[in-house]
C-alpha cells in the first residue's frame, strides 16, 4: 500500500506533463502538413541556441527546416504551437530521443548557453542534464523562464554560484542541480519563491554557506515530495526541534555524506509520510530516535555514522520496511525478537557494530530476506535452526563474531544462497556434505574456526560451482589434497592451515587457468612446483615443505614462497621471465648463490624479502621503485649500493642485518626520506654514526647494533621524534648519552598510540613487517605487535658519564639496556616514572649510591639486572622487587644488602641501615667462643680446688682415697649380688618350662 501511495505521489505531476505533451505531439503530427507550424521567433531562438553549442558529432543535425516542432528533442503545444519542451539530456553517442549512451563525455554537447532561450516564453520543461558545459556558471537568464515547471541542469559541468534568480520560477515542480563540479550557493533563501516545488535535487552542491538556515528554507516547501541533499558539505548541528513542521508530504529525504556531527533530531522521524530516509555517512552521533511513527517507511539508511546505544526495539513496528542499513556504527545490545515482525524486509545490514547476544529464532520469519549481513559484531551463541526458513536468502555474512556451536544442517535448505561467509567465529563440530546439499547457486564459500572439522569424502562432487572459496584454520579429516575442487571453476582459493599433507596434483594446475588468487599457506604440502605459463596474479604457498628450485611463473604479480625447502640459486633470468612481479618473498629457505641482477629490472617490484637464506656476493645496483627490502640473515658482503636511495620511490623498510656488509654509512642513505625502518645490525660497518641520520624524520626503527661504529652518539638523533626502537649496542661508541633523548616523543608520551605502518603500494595481503629483537634478554621475532615495541639498547659500548636525568621522561619506554659501559654517578632518583618499563639492565658499569625507592613503582618490571656496579644500601622489597629472587641480579655490589643477597642490613647508631657482613654467622661464632672459654675456666678452677687441697693436706688425701676404696668395694658387691639374682631367676624359668 505504501509503495502504491509513493508511486502515485511521485509520478502524478510527471504524468500530467506527459499527457499534455502527448496531446501536443498528436496535434503536431496531425498538422504536419500545415505551413509555418512553428513560430518564427521561437525557431530563430532555437537556431541561435544551437549555434552557441559545441556539437562535435553533430547530434542536432535535424534542426533544419521551417517547422521546429518536428526537430528532435523539441516538443510544441497542440493548442498554441509554442515550444513547451526542450530535452537535451545526455546528448551523447548516436542520435536518439533516449538519454544516456556509452559515448565519452568529450562527445557530449557543450559550449555556451545563448540567452535566446528567453524567447521561448511558453517553455515549461527544460532538461540539459548529462552534458559538458565546462567552466561556465548557470546563466541567470534561466530565472526568466517563468512558465518552467521542470528544470534539470544536473551533472552538466556548470561551475560557480547558483543564481538566486531561480527563485523567480514560481511554477516550478521539479528542480535538479546535482553536480560533480564546483558549484555553490550563497544562501537558500530564494527557495521560498518555489512554493509548489515537489522535487529538489542539490546532490554534490556546496551548501556550506547555507548551513545555518537550510532547514528553515526547506521547511517552507509544504508540497515537497523528494529532498536530495547528499554530499553538500553541510556541517554543524541540526536543530533538535522545529516550531512547526511543514514537510507533511515528504516521501524521500537524502542527507547522506555530510558532516553534521550532531545527534539525529526526533522531528526527522516524525515525518510520518517518509518512504525512504538516507542519513548515512554524515557524522551523526547519539542513539537512534523513536521510529514507530514511520509506518510507511520502506528504506532506512543510517550506515557509516557514530550512532550508539541499543538496537531500537520499536523497529519491529515498521511493517513495510524492505531495507535496513545500520552498518559501521557503535550500536550495542542484542537483537530484539520483534525484528521477526519485518516480514517485508529484503536487506538487513548491521555489520561493524557492537551487537551482542544470540540471534533470535524469530529471524527465521523474514521469509523475503535476500541479504543478511551481521559481520564484525559480538554476536554469540549458535546459529538458529530457523535460518533454514529464509528461502529467498542470497547472501549470508556472519563473519568475525563470537558465534559457537555447530553449524545447522538447515543451512543447506537455502536454495537461493550465492554467498556464505562464516569466517572467524568459534564454530564447533563437523561440517559435512549434507550442509551443502541444496546450495546449487553457491558461488562464494568462506569458513574458518579452529574447532571446526571439515569432513567430506574424496569422492564428493558438490552440486554448486563456486568461484571464490576460503577455508582456513579448520581441520580437514582427509589430509589428501581435496579432490572436490576438481569440479569447481575457481578464481579465488584460500585453503590455509587446514592440515593438507600431500603433493599438489597435476589436475589442479590444469583446471585453474583463470585463477587470480591462490593461498595454500601453513599446510604440509610437499614436492616440486611445475612451470605454469598462465597462472594467477597472487600466490601464497609459504610455510610448507615444498622443495626444488624457484618456479618461473610469468603472470604472477605477488609470489610468497617463504618458509619452505627451496634450494639452489635464484634463477638468473627471473627478472625477464616474471616481468610483472610486484612483490617477492623467498625468505626462510635454503637458497644460495648471488642475488640476480635481473631483479633490478622489474619496474613493478615494490617489495622483496630474501631474508634467512644462504645468499652471498654483493647487493646489486640500480634498483627502482622498491618500498620494502629485506636481505637480512644471509652472507652478503660489500657496501650498500647508493642506488637504493636514489630511486624515485625511496624504500620505507630496509633490513640488511646479520650479513658481512662493511664500510661507512654513505650520504646516499640520506636520500631515503621515507625510511620507516633501518636495520643494519650484525655487520661490519665502521666509522661514526652520521649526523644526517636525524634528517630521516619518518624513521621509527633504527638498529645499528653489533657493528664497529666509533665516536659519540650524534645529538641529531634526538630529532627522530617517532622512534620506537633504538639499538646501538655492541659497538665502540664513546662519550656520554645525549641528554636530549626525551625529544623522542613516541617514547615520552604515555598515552601515545602506535603509529600505523606504511601501506605497501599495490601489494594485497603482504606482511613484511617482522623484526628480531631481544628487549627481555631473549631474541623474539615481532610481527603484528611490532608497533607496540618501545626499546633503547646502548649496551656493550664505551659510554661514560652519568645516566641523564632527562631519561626519566621516557614514560612510554618498555625496555632500557645500558649494560657493559663505563657509566658513573647514581641511578636517577625519578627513574620510577618509567611506568611501562618491563626490562631494565644497568649491569657492568660504575654506578654508585642506593637503588632508588621510586623503582618500586615500576609495577610492570619483569627483567632487572643491576649486577657489578658500586651500588650500596638495602635492596627494595616492595612490589616487583619481591619477584627478583636471583642474587646474581645484584651481585658484584659490595655495598648492597638485603634479600636476595645473603648480606643482611642492620641499623647504625644514627638510625640508618648499614651493612653487617655475615651478621648471623658472627653472632653464632661469638657465642661458641664464650661457651668454650667459660667451660675451660670452670674445668681449671674445679680441678685445682679438689686436687690442690689433696696435695697440700695429707690427712685429707688419706681420707679421700679411703673413701674411694670403700665405694669401690660396695659397688663390686652390689653388682655381684644382682648378677647372682639374675642367674637364679633364669634357672628357675628353665626348670618350669
mmCIF file with all atom_site columns, C-alpha atoms in Angstrom, residues 420-552:
data_model
loop_
_atom_site.group_PDB
_atom_site.id
_atom_site.type_symbol
_atom_site.label_atom_id
_atom_site.label_alt_id
_atom_site.label_comp_id
_atom_site.label_asym_id
_atom_site.label_entity_id
_atom_site.label_seq_id
_atom_site.pdbx_PDB_ins_code
_atom_site.Cartn_x
_atom_site.Cartn_y
_atom_site.Cartn_z
_atom_site.occupancy
_atom_site.B_iso_or_equiv
_atom_site.pdbx_formal_charge
_atom_site.auth_seq_id
_atom_site.auth_comp_id
_atom_site.auth_asym_id
_atom_site.auth_atom_id
_atom_site.pdbx_PDB_model_num
ATOM 1   C CA . UNK A 1 420 ? 28.068 -17.792 2.535   1.00 0.00 ? 420 UNK A CA 1
ATOM 2   C CA . UNK A 1 421 ? 30.613 -16.193 4.848   1.00 0.00 ? 421 UNK A CA 1
ATOM 3   C CA . UNK A 1 422 ? 31.130 -17.802 8.281   1.00 0.00 ? 422 UNK A CA 1
ATOM 4   C CA . UNK A 1 423 ? 34.762 -16.756 8.814   1.00 0.00 ? 423 UNK A CA 1
ATOM 5   C CA . UNK A 1 424 ? 36.347 -16.038 12.204  1.00 0.00 ? 424 UNK A CA 1
ATOM 6   C CA . UNK A 1 425 ? 33.857 -17.440 14.684  1.00 0.00 ? 425 UNK A CA 1
ATOM 7   C CA . UNK A 1 426 ? 34.099 -20.203 17.261  1.00 0.00 ? 426 UNK A CA 1
ATOM 8   C CA . UNK A 1 427 ? 32.197 -22.882 15.408  1.00 0.00 ? 427 UNK A CA 1
ATOM 9   C CA . UNK A 1 428 ? 32.417 -26.418 16.680  1.00 0.00 ? 428 UNK A CA 1
ATOM 10  C CA . UNK A 1 429 ? 31.527 -29.830 15.421  1.00 0.00 ? 429 UNK A CA 1
ATOM 11  C CA . UNK A 1 430 ? 31.559 -31.107 11.880  1.00 0.00 ? 430 UNK A CA 1
ATOM 12  C CA . UNK A 1 431 ? 30.548 -29.584 8.589   1.00 0.00 ? 431 UNK A CA 1
ATOM 13  C CA . UNK A 1 432 ? 29.785 -32.224 6.029   1.00 0.00 ? 432 UNK A CA 1
ATOM 14  C CA . UNK A 1 433 ? 28.373 -32.790 2.580   1.00 0.00 ? 433 UNK A CA 1
ATOM 15  C CA . UNK A 1 434 ? 24.793 -32.539 3.864   1.00 0.00 ? 434 UNK A CA 1
ATOM 16  C CA . UNK A 1 435 ? 25.368 -28.875 4.759   1.00 0.00 ? 435 UNK A CA 1
ATOM 17  C CA . UNK A 1 436 ? 25.750 -28.124 1.049   1.00 0.00 ? 436 UNK A CA 1
ATOM 18  C CA . UNK A 1 437 ? 23.119 -30.494 -0.287  1.00 0.00 ? 437 UNK A CA 1
ATOM 19  C CA . UNK A 1 438 ? 20.781 -27.932 -1.926  1.00 0.00 ? 438 UNK A CA 1
ATOM 20  C CA . UNK A 1 439 ? 23.160 -24.978 -2.314  1.00 0.00 ? 439 UNK A CA 1
ATOM 21  C CA . UNK A 1 440 ? 23.215 -25.205 -6.089  1.00 0.00 ? 440 UNK A CA 1
ATOM 22  C CA . UNK A 1 441 ? 23.774 -21.465 -6.590  1.00 0.00 ? 441 UNK A CA 1
ATOM 23  C CA . UNK A 1 442 ? 26.690 -21.099 -4.169  1.00 0.00 ? 442 UNK A CA 1
ATOM 24  C CA . UNK A 1 443 ? 29.480 -19.003 -5.685  1.00 0.00 ? 443 UNK A CA 1
ATOM 25  C CA . UNK A 1 444 ? 31.224 -17.649 -2.541  1.00 0.00 ? 444 UNK A CA 1
ATOM 26  C CA . UNK A 1 445 ? 32.119 -20.002 0.333   1.00 0.00 ? 445 UNK A CA 1
ATOM 27  C CA . UNK A 1 446 ? 34.089 -18.766 3.355   1.00 0.00 ? 446 UNK A CA 1
ATOM 28  C CA . UNK A 1 447 ? 34.649 -20.792 6.554   1.00 0.00 ? 447 UNK A CA 1
ATOM 29  C CA . UNK A 1 448 ? 37.080 -20.727 9.465   1.00 0.00 ? 448 UNK A CA 1
ATOM 30  C CA . UNK A 1 449 ? 37.222 -21.950 13.047  1.00 0.00 ? 449 UNK A CA 1
ATOM 31  C CA . UNK A 1 450 ? 39.912 -23.837 14.930  1.00 0.00 ? 450 UNK A CA 1
ATOM 32  C CA . UNK A 1 451 ? 37.357 -26.249 16.384  1.00 0.00 ? 451 UNK A CA 1
ATOM 33  C CA . UNK A 1 452 ? 35.567 -26.927 13.121  1.00 0.00 ? 452 UNK A CA 1
ATOM 34  C CA . UNK A 1 453 ? 36.125 -30.212 11.297  1.00 0.00 ? 453 UNK A CA 1
ATOM 35  C CA . UNK A 1 454 ? 35.588 -30.249 7.539   1.00 0.00 ? 454 UNK A CA 1
ATOM 36  C CA . UNK A 1 455 ? 34.514 -33.776 6.713   1.00 0.00 ? 455 UNK A CA 1
ATOM 37  C CA . UNK A 1 456 ? 33.827 -34.535 3.063   1.00 0.00 ? 456 UNK A CA 1
ATOM 38  C CA . UNK A 1 457 ? 34.951 -37.584 1.139   1.00 0.00 ? 457 UNK A CA 1
ATOM 39  C CA . UNK A 1 458 ? 37.405 -37.592 -1.723  1.00 0.00 ? 458 UNK A CA 1
ATOM 40  C CA . UNK A 1 459 ? 34.579 -38.838 -3.954  1.00 0.00 ? 459 UNK A CA 1
ATOM 41  C CA . UNK A 1 460 ? 32.271 -35.915 -3.142  1.00 0.00 ? 460 UNK A CA 1
ATOM 42  C CA . UNK A 1 461 ? 31.139 -33.835 -6.126  1.00 0.00 ? 461 UNK A CA 1
ATOM 43  C CA . UNK A 1 462 ? 29.336 -30.672 -4.936  1.00 0.00 ? 462 UNK A CA 1
ATOM 44  C CA . UNK A 1 463 ? 26.106 -29.540 -6.580  1.00 0.00 ? 463 UNK A CA 1
ATOM 45  C CA . UNK A 1 464 ? 27.458 -25.987 -6.659  1.00 0.00 ? 464 UNK A CA 1
ATOM 46  C CA . UNK A 1 465 ? 30.239 -24.468 -8.745  1.00 0.00 ? 465 UNK A CA 1
ATOM 47  C CA . UNK A 1 466 ? 31.964 -21.906 -6.559  1.00 0.00 ? 466 UNK A CA 1
ATOM 48  C CA . UNK A 1 467 ? 34.469 -19.428 -7.915  1.00 0.00 ? 467 UNK A CA 1
ATOM 49  C CA . UNK A 1 468 ? 35.530 -17.892 -4.566  1.00 0.00 ? 468 UNK A CA 1
ATOM 50  C CA . UNK A 1 469 ? 36.464 -20.342 -1.800  1.00 0.00 ? 469 UNK A CA 1
ATOM 51  C CA . UNK A 1 470 ? 38.101 -19.534 1.535   1.00 0.00 ? 470 UNK A CA 1
ATOM 52  C CA . UNK A 1 471 ? 38.525 -22.271 4.155   1.00 0.00 ? 471 UNK A CA 1
ATOM 53  C CA . UNK A 1 472 ? 41.166 -21.618 6.776   1.00 0.00 ? 472 UNK A CA 1
ATOM 54  C CA . UNK A 1 473 ? 42.092 -22.641 10.312  1.00 0.00 ? 473 UNK A CA 1
ATOM 55  C CA . UNK A 1 474 ? 39.865 -25.726 10.081  1.00 0.00 ? 474 UNK A CA 1
ATOM 56  C CA . UNK A 1 475 ? 40.833 -29.364 10.165  1.00 0.00 ? 475 UNK A CA 1
ATOM 57  C CA . UNK A 1 476 ? 40.303 -31.491 7.099   1.00 0.00 ? 476 UNK A CA 1
ATOM 58  C CA . UNK A 1 477 ? 39.511 -35.076 8.077   1.00 0.00 ? 477 UNK A CA 1
ATOM 59  C CA . UNK A 1 478 ? 41.299 -36.292 4.971   1.00 0.00 ? 478 UNK A CA 1
ATOM 60  C CA . UNK A 1 479 ? 44.864 -34.951 4.701   1.00 0.00 ? 479 UNK A CA 1
ATOM 61  C CA . UNK A 1 480 ? 44.862 -35.577 0.954   1.00 0.00 ? 480 UNK A CA 1
ATOM 62  C CA . UNK A 1 481 ? 44.507 -32.640 -1.397  1.00 0.00 ? 481 UNK A CA 1
ATOM 63  C CA . UNK A 1 482 ? 40.699 -32.108 -1.724  1.00 0.00 ? 482 UNK A CA 1
ATOM 64  C CA . UNK A 1 483 ? 39.515 -33.762 -4.903  1.00 0.00 ? 483 UNK A CA 1
ATOM 65  C CA . UNK A 1 484 ? 36.145 -31.943 -4.847  1.00 0.00 ? 484 UNK A CA 1
ATOM 66  C CA . UNK A 1 485 ? 37.925 -28.812 -6.060  1.00 0.00 ? 485 UNK A CA 1
ATOM 67  C CA . UNK A 1 486 ? 38.228 -30.531 -9.413  1.00 0.00 ? 486 UNK A CA 1
ATOM 68  C CA . UNK A 1 487 ? 34.586 -29.738 -10.214 1.00 0.00 ? 487 UNK A CA 1
ATOM 69  C CA . UNK A 1 488 ? 34.853 -26.037 -9.313  1.00 0.00 ? 488 UNK A CA 1
ATOM 70  C CA . UNK A 1 489 ? 35.571 -23.092 -11.592 1.00 0.00 ? 489 UNK A CA 1
ATOM 71  C CA . UNK A 1 490 ? 37.996 -21.441 -9.205  1.00 0.00 ? 490 UNK A CA 1
ATOM 72  C CA . UNK A 1 491 ? 39.059 -17.823 -9.446  1.00 0.00 ? 491 UNK A CA 1
ATOM 73  C CA . UNK A 1 492 ? 39.923 -17.236 -5.777  1.00 0.00 ? 492 UNK A CA 1
ATOM 74  C CA . UNK A 1 493 ? 41.075 -20.052 -3.470  1.00 0.00 ? 493 UNK A CA 1
ATOM 75  C CA . UNK A 1 494 ? 42.307 -19.976 0.132   1.00 0.00 ? 494 UNK A CA 1
ATOM 76  C CA . UNK A 1 495 ? 42.947 -23.289 1.936   1.00 0.00 ? 495 UNK A CA 1
ATOM 77  C CA . UNK A 1 496 ? 45.273 -22.078 4.679   1.00 0.00 ? 496 UNK A CA 1
ATOM 78  C CA . UNK A 1 497 ? 46.132 -24.052 7.822   1.00 0.00 ? 497 UNK A CA 1
ATOM 79  C CA . UNK A 1 498 ? 43.706 -26.884 7.135   1.00 0.00 ? 498 UNK A CA 1
ATOM 80  C CA . UNK A 1 499 ? 46.075 -29.834 7.608   1.00 0.00 ? 499 UNK A CA 1
ATOM 81  C CA . UNK A 1 500 ? 46.639 -30.838 3.981   1.00 0.00 ? 500 UNK A CA 1
ATOM 82  C CA . UNK A 1 501 ? 49.619 -33.196 3.813   1.00 0.00 ? 501 UNK A CA 1
ATOM 83  C CA . UNK A 1 502 ? 50.072 -34.127 0.195   1.00 0.00 ? 502 UNK A CA 1
ATOM 84  C CA . UNK A 1 503 ? 51.519 -33.060 -3.097  1.00 0.00 ? 503 UNK A CA 1
ATOM 85  C CA . UNK A 1 504 ? 49.594 -30.653 -5.290  1.00 0.00 ? 504 UNK A CA 1
ATOM 86  C CA . UNK A 1 505 ? 48.078 -32.823 -8.058  1.00 0.00 ? 505 UNK A CA 1
ATOM 87  C CA . UNK A 1 506 ? 48.647 -32.029 -11.704 1.00 0.00 ? 506 UNK A CA 1
ATOM 88  C CA . UNK A 1 507 ? 44.906 -31.710 -12.409 1.00 0.00 ? 507 UNK A CA 1
ATOM 89  C CA . UNK A 1 508 ? 44.765 -28.741 -10.041 1.00 0.00 ? 508 UNK A CA 1
ATOM 90  C CA . UNK A 1 509 ? 47.236 -26.775 -12.132 1.00 0.00 ? 509 UNK A CA 1
ATOM 91  C CA . UNK A 1 510 ? 45.495 -27.748 -15.362 1.00 0.00 ? 510 UNK A CA 1
ATOM 92  C CA . UNK A 1 511 ? 41.991 -26.872 -14.100 1.00 0.00 ? 511 UNK A CA 1
ATOM 93  C CA . UNK A 1 512 ? 42.932 -23.399 -12.849 1.00 0.00 ? 512 UNK A CA 1
ATOM 94  C CA . UNK A 1 513 ? 43.737 -21.313 -15.926 1.00 0.00 ? 513 UNK A CA 1
ATOM 95  C CA . UNK A 1 514 ? 41.731 -18.322 -14.681 1.00 0.00 ? 514 UNK A CA 1
ATOM 96  C CA . UNK A 1 515 ? 42.770 -18.418 -11.037 1.00 0.00 ? 515 UNK A CA 1
ATOM 97  C CA . UNK A 1 516 ? 43.825 -14.983 -9.831  1.00 0.00 ? 516 UNK A CA 1
ATOM 98  C CA . UNK A 1 517 ? 44.349 -15.724 -6.115  1.00 0.00 ? 517 UNK A CA 1
ATOM 99  C CA . UNK A 1 518 ? 45.850 -18.843 -4.539  1.00 0.00 ? 518 UNK A CA 1
ATOM 100 C CA . UNK A 1 519 ? 46.679 -19.261 -0.850  1.00 0.00 ? 519 UNK A CA 1
ATOM 101 C CA . UNK A 1 520 ? 47.691 -22.743 0.330   1.00 0.00 ? 520 UNK A CA 1
ATOM 102 C CA . UNK A 1 521 ? 49.935 -21.497 3.141   1.00 0.00 ? 521 UNK A CA 1
ATOM 103 C CA . UNK A 1 522 ? 50.532 -23.148 6.517   1.00 0.00 ? 522 UNK A CA 1
ATOM 104 C CA . UNK A 1 523 ? 49.993 -26.747 5.457   1.00 0.00 ? 523 UNK A CA 1
ATOM 105 C CA . UNK A 1 524 ? 52.340 -29.675 4.876   1.00 0.00 ? 524 UNK A CA 1
ATOM 106 C CA . UNK A 1 525 ? 52.413 -29.552 1.107   1.00 0.00 ? 525 UNK A CA 1
ATOM 107 C CA . UNK A 1 526 ? 55.451 -31.202 -0.417  1.00 0.00 ? 526 UNK A CA 1
ATOM 108 C CA . UNK A 1 527 ? 57.000 -31.821 -3.772  1.00 0.00 ? 527 UNK A CA 1
ATOM 109 C CA . UNK A 1 528 ? 58.145 -29.524 -6.542  1.00 0.00 ? 528 UNK A CA 1
ATOM 110 C CA . UNK A 1 529 ? 56.284 -26.788 -8.381  1.00 0.00 ? 529 UNK A CA 1
ATOM 111 C CA . UNK A 1 530 ? 55.795 -27.004 -12.149 1.00 0.00 ? 530 UNK A CA 1
ATOM 112 C CA . UNK A 1 531 ? 56.287 -24.319 -14.758 1.00 0.00 ? 531 UNK A CA 1
ATOM 113 C CA . UNK A 1 532 ? 52.971 -22.549 -15.406 1.00 0.00 ? 532 UNK A CA 1
ATOM 114 C CA . UNK A 1 533 ? 52.655 -20.139 -18.251 1.00 0.00 ? 533 UNK A CA 1
ATOM 115 C CA . UNK A 1 534 ? 49.110 -18.965 -17.480 1.00 0.00 ? 534 UNK A CA 1
ATOM 116 C CA . UNK A 1 535 ? 48.579 -18.773 -13.769 1.00 0.00 ? 535 UNK A CA 1
ATOM 117 C CA . UNK A 1 536 ? 47.123 -16.327 -11.232 1.00 0.00 ? 536 UNK A CA 1
ATOM 118 C CA . UNK A 1 537 ? 48.165 -12.938 -10.017 1.00 0.00 ? 537 UNK A CA 1
ATOM 119 C CA . UNK A 1 538 ? 48.625 -13.713 -6.304  1.00 0.00 ? 538 UNK A CA 1
ATOM 120 C CA . UNK A 1 539 ? 50.263 -16.887 -4.976  1.00 0.00 ? 539 UNK A CA 1
ATOM 121 C CA . UNK A 1 540 ? 50.943 -17.663 -1.306  1.00 0.00 ? 540 UNK A CA 1
ATOM 122 C CA . UNK A 1 541 ? 52.496 -21.070 -0.590  1.00 0.00 ? 541 UNK A CA 1
ATOM 123 C CA . UNK A 1 542 ? 54.560 -20.132 2.459   1.00 0.00 ? 542 UNK A CA 1
ATOM 124 C CA . UNK A 1 543 ? 55.066 -22.409 5.488   1.00 0.00 ? 543 UNK A CA 1
ATOM 125 C CA . UNK A 1 544 ? 55.000 -25.728 3.685   1.00 0.00 ? 544 UNK A CA 1
ATOM 126 C CA . UNK A 1 545 ? 57.560 -28.410 2.750   1.00 0.00 ? 545 UNK A CA 1
ATOM 127 C CA . UNK A 1 546 ? 57.892 -27.535 -0.925  1.00 0.00 ? 546 UNK A CA 1
ATOM 128 C CA . UNK A 1 547 ? 61.300 -28.119 -2.437  1.00 0.00 ? 547 UNK A CA 1
ATOM 129 C CA . UNK A 1 548 ? 63.342 -27.871 -5.599  1.00 0.00 ? 548 UNK A CA 1
ATOM 130 C CA . UNK A 1 549 ? 64.142 -24.691 -7.473  1.00 0.00 ? 549 UNK A CA 1
ATOM 131 C CA . UNK A 1 550 ? 62.157 -21.478 -7.568  1.00 0.00 ? 550 UNK A CA 1
ATOM 132 C CA . UNK A 1 551 ? 59.467 -21.696 -10.298 1.00 0.00 ? 551 UNK A CA 1
ATOM 133 C CA . UNK A 1 552 ? 59.175 -19.068 -13.002 1.00 0.00 ? 552 UNK A CA 1
#
